[in-house]
Coordinates of N, CA and C in Angstrom, one line a residue:
X1 N 14.1 -1.6 26.9 CA 13.2 -0.5 26.9 C 13.6 0.5 25.8
X2 N 14.9 0.8 25.8 CA 15.4 1.8 24.8 C 15.1 1.4 23.4
X3 N 15.2 0.1 23.1 CA 14.8 -0.3 21.7 C 13.4 -0.1 21.4
X4 N 12.5 -0.3 22.4 CA 11.1 -0.1 22.1 C 10.8 1.4 21.8
X5 N 11.5 2.3 22.6 CA 11.3 3.7 22.4 C 11.8 4.1 21.0
X6 N 12.9 3.5 20.6 CA 13.4 3.8 19.3 C 12.5 3.5 18.2
X7 N 11.8 2.3 18.2 CA 10.9 1.9 17.2 C 9.6 2.8 17.3
X8 N 9.3 3.2 18.5 CA 8.2 4.1 18.6 C 8.5 5.5 18.0
X9 N 9.7 5.9 18.0 CA 10.0 7.2 17.3 C 9.8 7.1 15.8
X10 N 10.0 6.0 15.2 CA 9.7 5.9 13.8 C 8.2 5.8 13.6
X11 N 7.5 5.2 14.5 CA 6.0 5.1 14.5 C 5.4 6.5 14.6
X12 N 6.0 7.3 15.5 CA 5.5 8.7 15.7 C 5.7 9.5 14.4
X13 N 6.9 9.3 13.8 CA 7.2 10.0 12.5 C 6.2 9.6 11.4
X14 N 5.8 8.4 11.3 CA 4.9 7.9 10.3 C 3.5 8.4 10.6
X15 N 3.1 8.4 11.9 CA 1.8 8.8 12.3 C 1.5 10.3 12.0
X16 N 2.6 11.1 12.0 CA 2.5 12.5 11.8 C 2.4 12.9 10.3
X17 N 2.6 12.0 9.4 CA 2.5 12.3 8.0 C 1.1 12.6 7.6
X18 N 1.0 13.4 6.5 CA -0.3 13.7 6.0 C -0.9 12.5 5.3
X19 N -2.2 12.4 5.3 CA -2.9 11.3 4.7 C -2.6 11.3 3.2
X20 N -2.5 10.0 2.6 CA -2.1 9.9 1.3 C -3.1 9.1 0.4
X21 N -4.1 8.5 1.0 CA -5.1 7.7 0.3 C -6.5 7.9 1.0
X22 N -7.2 9.0 0.7 CA -8.4 9.3 1.4 C -8.0 9.7 2.9
X23 N -8.6 9.0 3.8 CA -8.2 9.3 5.2 C -7.1 8.4 5.7
X24 N -6.4 7.7 4.8 CA -5.4 6.7 5.2 C -4.0 7.2 4.9
X25 N -3.1 6.9 5.8 CA -1.6 7.1 5.5 C -1.1 5.7 5.1
X26 N -0.9 5.5 3.8 CA -0.4 4.2 3.3 C 1.1 4.1 3.4
X27 N 1.6 3.2 4.1 CA 3.0 3.0 4.3 C 3.5 1.7 3.6
X28 N 4.3 1.8 2.7 CA 4.8 0.6 1.9 C 6.1 0.1 2.4
X29 N 6.3 -1.2 2.5 CA 7.5 -1.8 2.9 C 7.9 -2.8 1.8
X30 N 8.9 -2.4 1.0 CA 9.3 -3.2 -0.1 C 10.7 -3.8 0.1
X31 N 11.1 -4.6 -0.8 CA 12.4 -5.3 -0.7 C 12.4 -6.6 -1.4
X32 N 13.5 -7.2 -1.5 CA 13.6 -8.5 -2.2 C 12.9 -9.6 -1.4
X33 N 12.4 -10.7 -2.1 CA 11.8 -11.8 -1.4 C 12.9 -12.4 -0.4
X34 N 12.4 -12.6 0.9 CA 13.4 -13.1 1.9 C 14.1 -12.0 2.6
X35 N 13.8 -10.7 2.4 CA 14.6 -9.6 3.0 C 14.1 -9.3 4.4
X36 N 13.0 -9.8 4.9 CA 12.5 -9.5 6.2 C 11.4 -8.5 6.3
X37 N 10.6 -8.3 5.2 CA 9.6 -7.4 5.2 C 8.4 -7.7 6.2
X38 N 8.0 -8.9 6.2 CA 6.9 -9.3 7.0 C 7.2 -9.1 8.5
X39 N 8.4 -9.6 8.9 CA 8.8 -9.4 10.3 C 8.8 -8.0 10.7
X40 N 9.5 -7.2 9.9 CA 9.6 -5.7 10.2 C 8.2 -5.1 10.2
X41 N 7.4 -5.4 9.3 CA 6.0 -4.9 9.2 C 5.2 -5.2 10.5
X42 N 5.4 -6.4 11.0 CA 4.7 -6.8 12.2 C 5.1 -6.0 13.4
X43 N 6.4 -5.8 13.5 CA 6.9 -5.1 14.7 C 6.5 -3.6 14.6
X44 N 6.6 -3.1 13.3 CA 6.2 -1.7 13.2 C 4.7 -1.5 13.4
X45 N 3.9 -2.4 13.0 CA 2.5 -2.3 13.2 C 2.2 -2.3 14.7
X46 N 2.9 -3.1 15.4 CA 2.8 -3.2 16.9 C 3.1 -1.8 17.5
X47 N 4.2 -1.2 17.1 CA 4.6 0.1 17.6 C 3.6 1.2 17.2
X48 N 2.8 0.9 16.1 CA 1.8 1.9 15.7 C 0.4 1.6 16.4
X49 N 0.5 0.8 17.4 CA -0.8 0.5 18.2 C -1.7 -0.5 17.5
X50 N -1.1 -1.4 16.7 CA -1.9 -2.4 16.1 C -2.5 -2.0 14.7
X51 N -1.7 -1.3 14.0 CA -2.1 -0.9 12.6 C -2.2 -2.1 11.7
X52 N -3.2 -2.1 10.8 CA -3.4 -3.3 9.9 C -2.3 -3.4 8.9
X53 N -2.0 -4.6 8.5 CA -0.9 -4.9 7.5 C -1.6 -5.7 6.4
X54 N -1.4 -5.2 5.2 CA -1.8 -5.9 4.0 C -0.6 -6.5 3.4
X55 N -0.6 -7.9 3.3 CA 0.5 -8.6 2.7 C 0.2 -8.8 1.2
X56 N 1.1 -8.4 0.4 CA 0.9 -8.6 -1.1 C 1.0 -10.0 -1.5
X57 N 1.5 -10.9 -0.7 CA 1.4 -12.3 -1.0 C 0.0 -12.8 -1.0
X58 N -0.9 -12.1 -0.3 CA -2.3 -12.4 -0.3 C -3.0 -11.8 -1.6
X59 N -2.4 -10.9 -2.2 CA -3.0 -10.3 -3.4 C -2.5 -10.9 -4.7
X60 N -1.2 -11.3 -4.7 CA -0.6 -12.0 -5.8 C -1.2 -13.4 -6.0
X61 N -0.8 -14.1 -7.0 CA -1.2 -15.5 -7.2 C -0.1 -16.2 -8.1
X62 N -0.3 -17.5 -8.2 CA 0.7 -18.3 -9.1 C 0.7 -17.7 -10.5
X63 N -0.4 -17.3 -11.0 CA -0.5 -16.9 -12.4 C -0.1 -15.4 -12.5
X64 N -0.2 -14.6 -11.4 CA 0.1 -13.2 -11.4 C 1.0 -12.8 -10.3
X65 N 2.2 -13.2 -10.4 CA 3.2 -12.9 -9.4 C 3.3 -11.4 -9.2
X66 N 3.3 -10.6 -10.3 CA 3.4 -9.2 -10.3 C 2.2 -8.5 -11.0
X67 N 1.3 -9.3 -11.6 CA 0.2 -8.7 -12.4 C -1.0 -8.4 -11.6
X68 N -0.9 -8.0 -10.3 CA -2.0 -7.9 -9.4 C -2.4 -6.4 -9.2
X69 N -1.8 -5.5 -9.9 CA -2.1 -4.1 -9.6 C -3.5 -3.7 -9.9
X70 N -4.2 -4.2 -10.9 CA -5.6 -3.8 -11.1 C -6.5 -4.4 -10.1
X71 N -6.2 -5.6 -9.6 CA -7.0 -6.2 -8.5 C -6.9 -5.3 -7.2
X72 N -5.6 -4.9 -6.9 CA -5.4 -4.1 -5.8 C -6.1 -2.8 -5.9
X73 N -6.0 -2.2 -7.1 CA -6.7 -0.9 -7.3 C -8.2 -0.9 -7.0
X74 N -8.8 -1.9 -7.6 CA -10.3 -1.9 -7.5 C -10.8 -2.4 -6.2
X75 N -10.1 -3.4 -5.6 CA -10.6 -4.0 -4.4 C -10.2 -3.2 -3.1
X76 N -9.0 -2.6 -3.2 CA -8.4 -2.0 -2.0 C -8.3 -0.5 -2.1
X77 N -7.5 0.0 -3.1 CA -7.2 1.4 -3.2 C -8.4 2.3 -3.4
X78 N -9.2 2.0 -4.3 CA -10.4 2.9 -4.6 C -11.3 3.0 -3.4
X79 N -11.7 1.9 -2.8 CA -12.6 2.1 -1.6 C -12.0 2.9 -0.5
X80 N -10.7 2.6 -0.2 CA -10.1 3.3 0.9 C -9.9 4.8 0.6
X81 N -9.6 5.1 -0.7 CA -9.5 6.5 -1.1 C -10.8 7.2 -0.9
X82 N -11.9 6.5 -1.0 CA -13.2 7.1 -0.7 C -13.7 7.0 0.7
X83 N -12.8 6.6 1.6 CA -13.2 6.4 3.0 C -14.1 5.3 3.3
X84 N -14.2 4.3 2.3 CA -15.0 3.1 2.5 C -14.2 1.9 2.8
X85 N -14.8 0.9 3.5 CA -14.1 -0.4 3.7 C -13.7 -1.1 2.4
X86 N -12.6 -1.7 2.4 CA -12.2 -2.5 1.2 C -12.6 -3.9 1.4
X87 N -13.1 -4.5 0.4 CA -13.5 -5.9 0.4 C -12.6 -6.7 -0.6
X88 N -11.8 -7.6 -0.1 CA -10.9 -8.3 -0.9 C -10.8 -9.8 -0.5
X89 N -10.3 -10.6 -1.4 CA -10.2 -12.0 -1.2 C -8.7 -12.5 -1.2
X90 N -8.1 -12.9 -0.1 CA -6.7 -13.3 -0.1 C -6.5 -14.6 -0.9
X91 N -5.4 -14.8 -1.5 CA -5.0 -15.9 -2.3 C -4.5 -17.0 -1.4
X92 N -5.0 -18.3 -1.6 CA -4.5 -19.4 -0.9 C -3.4 -20.1 -1.8
X93 N -2.2 -20.1 -1.4 CA -1.1 -20.6 -2.2 C -1.0 -22.1 -2.2
X94 N -1.7 -22.8 -1.2 CA -1.8 -24.2 -1.2 C -2.9 -24.7 -2.1
X95 N -4.1 -24.1 -1.9 CA -5.3 -24.5 -2.7 C -5.3 -23.9 -4.1
X96 N -4.4 -22.9 -4.3 CA -4.2 -22.2 -5.6 C -5.5 -21.6 -6.1
X97 N -6.2 -20.9 -5.1 CA -7.4 -20.2 -5.4 C -7.6 -19.0 -4.4
X98 N -8.5 -18.1 -4.7 CA -8.8 -17.0 -3.8 C -9.8 -17.5 -2.8
X99 N -9.5 -17.1 -1.5 CA -10.4 -17.6 -0.4 C -11.5 -16.7 -0.1
X100 N -12.1 -16.9 1.1 CA -13.2 -16.0 1.5 C -12.9 -14.6 1.6
X101 N -13.8 -13.7 1.3 CA -13.6 -12.3 1.3 C -13.3 -11.8 2.7
X102 N -12.5 -10.8 2.8 CA -12.1 -10.1 4.0 C -12.4 -8.6 3.9
X103 N -12.6 -7.9 5.0 CA -12.9 -6.5 5.0 C -11.7 -5.7 5.6
X104 N -11.3 -4.7 5.0 CA -10.2 -3.8 5.5 C -10.7 -2.4 5.7
X105 N -10.8 -2.0 6.9 CA -11.4 -0.7 7.2 C -10.3 0.4 6.9
X106 N -10.8 1.6 6.6 CA -9.9 2.7 6.3 C -9.3 3.3 7.5
X107 N -8.3 2.6 8.1 CA -7.6 3.0 9.3 C -6.7 4.2 9.1
X108 N -6.3 4.9 10.1 CA -5.4 6.1 9.9 C -4.1 5.7 9.3
X109 N -3.6 4.5 9.7 CA -2.3 4.0 9.1 C -2.5 2.6 8.6
X110 N -2.1 2.3 7.4 CA -2.1 1.0 6.8 C -0.8 0.6 6.3
X111 N -0.2 -0.5 6.7 CA 1.0 -0.9 6.1 C 0.8 -1.9 5.0
X112 N 1.4 -1.7 3.9 CA 1.3 -2.7 2.8 C 2.8 -3.2 2.5
X113 N 2.9 -4.5 2.7 CA 4.3 -5.1 2.6 C 4.3 -6.2 1.5
X114 N 5.4 -6.2 0.8 CA 5.6 -7.2 -0.2 C 6.5 -6.7 -1.3
X115 N 7.0 -7.7 -2.1 CA 7.8 -7.3 -3.3 C 7.0 -6.5 -4.3
X116 N 7.3 -5.3 -4.5 CA 6.6 -4.5 -5.5 C 5.7 -3.5 -4.8
X117 N 5.7 -3.4 -3.4 CA 4.9 -2.5 -2.7 C 5.2 -1.0 -3.1
X118 N 6.4 -0.8 -3.6 CA 6.8 0.6 -4.0 C 6.8 0.8 -5.5
X119 N 6.0 0.0 -6.2 CA 6.0 0.1 -7.7 C 5.3 1.4 -8.1
X120 N 5.6 1.8 -9.3 CA 5.2 3.2 -9.8 C 3.7 3.4 -9.7
X121 N 2.9 2.5 -9.9 CA 1.4 2.7 -9.8 C 1.0 3.0 -8.4
X122 N 1.7 2.5 -7.4 CA 1.4 2.7 -6.0 C 1.9 3.9 -5.4
X123 N 3.1 4.3 -5.9 CA 3.8 5.4 -5.2 C 3.0 6.7 -5.1
X124 N 2.1 7.1 -6.0 CA 1.3 8.3 -5.8 C 0.4 8.2 -4.6
X125 N 0.1 7.0 -4.1 CA -0.8 6.8 -3.0 C -0.1 6.6 -1.7
X126 N 1.2 6.7 -1.7 CA 2.0 6.3 -0.5 C 2.3 7.6 0.3
X127 N 2.2 7.5 1.7 CA 2.7 8.5 2.5 C 4.2 8.3 2.8
X128 N 4.7 7.1 2.7 CA 6.1 6.8 2.9 C 6.5 5.4 2.3
X129 N 7.6 5.3 1.7 CA 8.1 4.1 1.1 C 9.4 3.7 1.8
X130 N 9.3 2.5 2.5 CA 10.5 1.9 3.2 C 11.0 0.8 2.4
X131 N 12.3 0.7 2.3 CA 13.0 -0.4 1.6 C 13.9 -1.2 2.5
X132 N 13.7 -2.5 2.5 CA 14.5 -3.4 3.3 C 15.9 -3.5 2.6
X133 N 16.9 -3.0 3.2 CA 18.2 -2.9 2.6 C 19.0 -4.2 2.8
X134 N 18.5 -5.4 2.4 CA 19.1 -6.7 2.5 C 19.5 -7.1 1.0
X135 N 20.8 -7.4 0.7 CA 21.2 -7.7 -0.6 C 20.3 -8.8 -1.2
X136 N 20.2 -8.8 -2.5 CA 19.3 -9.7 -3.2 C 19.7 -11.2 -3.0
X137 N 21.0 -11.4 -3.2 CA 21.5 -12.8 -3.0 C 21.3 -13.4 -1.6
X138 N 21.5 -12.5 -0.6 CA 21.3 -13.0 0.8 C 19.8 -13.2 1.0
X139 N 18.9 -12.3 0.5 CA 17.5 -12.4 0.7 C 17.0 -13.7 0.1
X140 N 17.4 -14.0 -1.2 CA 16.9 -15.2 -1.8 C 17.4 -16.4 -1.2
X141 N 18.6 -16.4 -0.6 CA 19.2 -17.5 0.1 C 18.3 -17.8 1.3
X142 N 18.0 -16.8 2.0 CA 17.1 -16.9 3.2 C 15.8 -17.5 2.8
X143 N 15.2 -17.0 1.7 CA 13.9 -17.5 1.3 C 13.9 -18.9 0.9
X144 N 14.9 -19.3 0.2 CA 15.0 -20.7 -0.2 C 15.2 -21.6 1.0
X145 N 16.1 -21.2 2.0 CA 16.3 -22.0 3.2 C 15.0 -22.1 4.0
X146 N 14.3 -21.0 4.1 CA 13.0 -21.0 4.8 C 12.0 -22.0 4.2
X147 N 11.9 -22.0 2.9 CA 10.8 -22.7 2.2 C 11.1 -24.2 1.9
X148 N 12.4 -24.5 1.9 CA 12.8 -25.9 1.7 C 12.9 -26.3 0.2
X149 N 13.4 -27.5 0.0 CA 13.7 -28.0 -1.3 C 12.4 -28.2 -2.2
X150 N 11.3 -28.5 -1.5 CA 10.1 -28.8 -2.2 C 9.6 -27.5 -3.0
X151 N 10.1 -26.4 -2.6 CA 9.6 -25.1 -3.3 C 10.8 -24.6 -4.2
X152 N 11.8 -25.4 -4.4 CA 13.0 -24.8 -5.2 C 12.5 -24.5 -6.6
X153 N 11.6 -25.3 -7.2 CA 11.2 -24.9 -8.6 C 10.4 -23.6 -8.6
X154 N 9.6 -23.4 -7.6 CA 8.9 -22.1 -7.5 C 9.9 -21.0 -7.4
X155 N 10.9 -21.1 -6.6 CA 11.9 -20.1 -6.4 C 12.7 -19.8 -7.7
X156 N 12.9 -20.8 -8.5 CA 13.6 -20.6 -9.8 C 12.8 -19.6 -10.6
X157 N 11.5 -19.9 -10.7 CA 10.6 -19.0 -11.4 C 10.4 -17.6 -10.8
X158 N 10.4 -17.6 -9.4 CA 10.2 -16.4 -8.7 C 11.4 -15.4 -9.0
X159 N 12.6 -16.0 -8.9 CA 13.8 -15.1 -9.1 C 13.8 -14.5 -10.5
X160 N 13.4 -15.2 -11.5 CA 13.3 -14.6 -12.8 C 12.3 -13.5 -12.9
X161 N 11.1 -13.8 -12.2 CA 10.1 -12.8 -12.3 C 10.5 -11.5 -11.5
X162 N 11.1 -11.7 -10.3 CA 11.5 -10.6 -9.5 C 12.6 -9.7 -10.2
X163 N 13.5 -10.4 -10.9 CA 14.6 -9.7 -11.6 C 13.9 -8.8 -12.7
X164 N 13.0 -9.4 -13.4 CA 12.3 -8.7 -14.5 C 11.5 -7.5 -14.0
X165 N 10.8 -7.7 -12.8 CA 10.0 -6.7 -12.2 C 10.9 -5.5 -11.8
X166 N 11.9 -5.7 -11.0 CA 12.7 -4.6 -10.6 C 13.6 -4.0 -11.7
X167 N 13.8 -4.7 -12.7 CA 14.5 -4.1 -13.9 C 13.7 -3.1 -14.6
X168 N 12.4 -3.3 -14.7 CA 11.5 -2.4 -15.4 C 10.8 -1.4 -14.4
X169 N 10.7 -1.8 -13.2 CA 10.0 -0.9 -12.2 C 10.6 -0.9 -10.8
X170 N 11.8 -0.3 -10.7 CA 12.6 -0.4 -9.5 C 11.9 0.4 -8.4
X171 N 12.0 0.0 -7.1 CA 11.5 0.7 -6.0 C 12.5 1.4 -5.2
X172 N 13.7 0.8 -5.0 CA 14.7 1.4 -4.1 C 15.1 2.8 -4.4
X173 N 15.2 3.2 -5.7 CA 15.6 4.6 -5.9 C 14.6 5.7 -5.4
X174 N 13.4 5.2 -5.1 CA 12.3 6.1 -4.7 C 12.0 6.0 -3.2
X175 N 12.8 5.2 -2.5 CA 12.5 4.9 -1.1 C 12.8 6.2 -0.2
X176 N 11.9 6.4 0.7 CA 12.1 7.5 1.7 C 13.0 7.1 2.8
X177 N 12.9 5.8 3.1 CA 13.6 5.2 4.3 C 14.2 3.9 3.9
X178 N 15.5 3.7 4.3 CA 16.2 2.5 4.1 C 16.3 1.8 5.4
X179 N 15.9 0.5 5.5 CA 15.9 -0.2 6.8 C 17.0 -1.3 6.6
X180 N 17.9 -1.3 7.5 CA 19.0 -2.3 7.5 C 18.9 -3.2 8.8
X181 N 19.2 -4.5 8.6 CA 19.2 -5.4 9.8 C 20.6 -5.6 10.3
X182 N 20.7 -5.8 11.6 CA 22.0 -6.1 12.2 C 21.8 -7.3 13.1
X183 N 22.8 -7.8 13.8 CA 22.6 -8.9 14.6 C 21.7 -8.7 15.7
X184 N 21.4 -7.5 16.1 CA 20.6 -7.2 17.2 C 19.2 -6.5 16.9
X185 N 19.0 -6.3 15.6 CA 17.7 -5.7 15.2 C 17.8 -4.9 13.9
X186 N 17.4 -3.6 14.0 CA 17.3 -2.8 12.8 C 17.9 -1.4 13.0
X187 N 18.3 -0.8 11.9 CA 18.6 0.6 11.9 C 18.1 1.1 10.6
X188 N 17.8 2.4 10.6 CA 17.2 3.0 9.4 C 17.6 4.4 9.2
X189 N 17.6 4.9 8.0 CA 17.9 6.3 7.7 C 16.8 6.8 6.8
X190 N 16.3 8.0 7.1 CA 15.2 8.6 6.5 C 15.5 9.9 5.8
X191 N 14.8 10.2 4.7 CA 15.0 11.4 3.9 C 14.9 11.0 2.5
X192 N 15.2 11.9 1.6 CA 15.1 11.7 0.2 C 16.0 10.5 -0.2
X193 N 15.5 9.5 -0.7 CA 16.3 8.3 -1.1 C 16.8 7.6 0.1
X194 N 16.3 7.9 1.3 CA 16.7 7.2 2.5 C 18.1 7.6 3.0
X195 N 18.6 8.7 2.5 CA 20.0 9.1 2.8 C 20.2 10.4 3.5
X196 N 19.1 11.1 3.8 CA 19.3 12.5 4.3 C 19.5 12.7 5.7
X197 N 19.3 11.6 6.5 CA 19.4 11.7 8.0 C 20.3 10.6 8.5
X198 N 20.9 10.9 9.7 CA 21.7 9.9 10.3 C 20.9 8.7 10.7
X199 N 21.5 7.4 10.7 CA 20.7 6.2 11.0 C 20.2 6.2 12.4
X200 N 18.9 5.8 12.6 CA 18.4 5.5 13.9 C 18.5 4.0 14.0
X201 N 18.4 3.5 15.3 CA 18.5 2.0 15.4 C 17.5 1.5 16.5
X202 N 17.3 0.2 16.4 CA 16.4 -0.4 17.3 C 16.9 -1.9 17.5
X203 N 17.0 -2.3 18.7 CA 17.4 -3.7 19.0 C 16.2 -4.5 19.3
X204 N 16.0 -5.6 18.5 CA 14.8 -6.4 18.6 C 15.1 -7.9 18.7
X205 N 16.3 -8.3 19.0 CA 16.6 -9.7 19.1 C 17.2 -10.2 17.9
X206 N 17.5 -11.5 17.9 CA 18.3 -12.2 16.9 C 17.5 -13.1 16.0
X207 N 16.2 -12.9 15.9 CA 15.3 -13.8 15.1 C 15.7 -13.6 13.6
X208 N 15.6 -14.7 12.9 CA 15.7 -14.6 11.4 C 14.4 -14.1 10.8
X209 N 14.4 -13.0 10.1 CA 13.1 -12.6 9.5 C 12.5 -13.6 8.5
X210 N 11.2 -13.5 8.4 CA 10.5 -14.6 7.6 C 10.1 -14.1 6.2
X211 N 10.2 -12.9 5.9 CA 9.7 -12.5 4.6 C 10.8 -11.8 3.7

């Protein structure tokens, strides 16, 4: 019970932020591939009462691992900024094409998670930037283990692309909150650069994060 209350305290902090994208408080969760972004986003969304989560894996594609910013701007950011529903088509990584259109309503809180969620073109629209503080080598090892040998070639290309992206457009120096994982869950520190406050913690079990 204590762990649930701890996560709710972070949720209350986020819910009290001023709107950053029209009527929406856009909360970004960034970090290396394999760092646990999706798992943390899901638990945080739950604590926020079922807040929607936009996964950048659905916005990116094989041809545009990081070149998706214009698509995100026109399909998602601009409509939400105007208080209108966003119409977007998630990418199917198996079929290698964009699938049926989905609708994303301008909810009070929207989580966007994925590598590059804190990139410079997105930061002006964010109410808060969270960074998963999992080392790159450990994150990539997790990701490769999760996806298996059949995707090792993809991971070779991904690692090169991610290095290049964060080299030219780093997110961590601009993070408001750093989220760390322990054997029993998460702890985080909030403030400028994620360092201004003492860490809070939440125990959520020993599951291996998936993103």
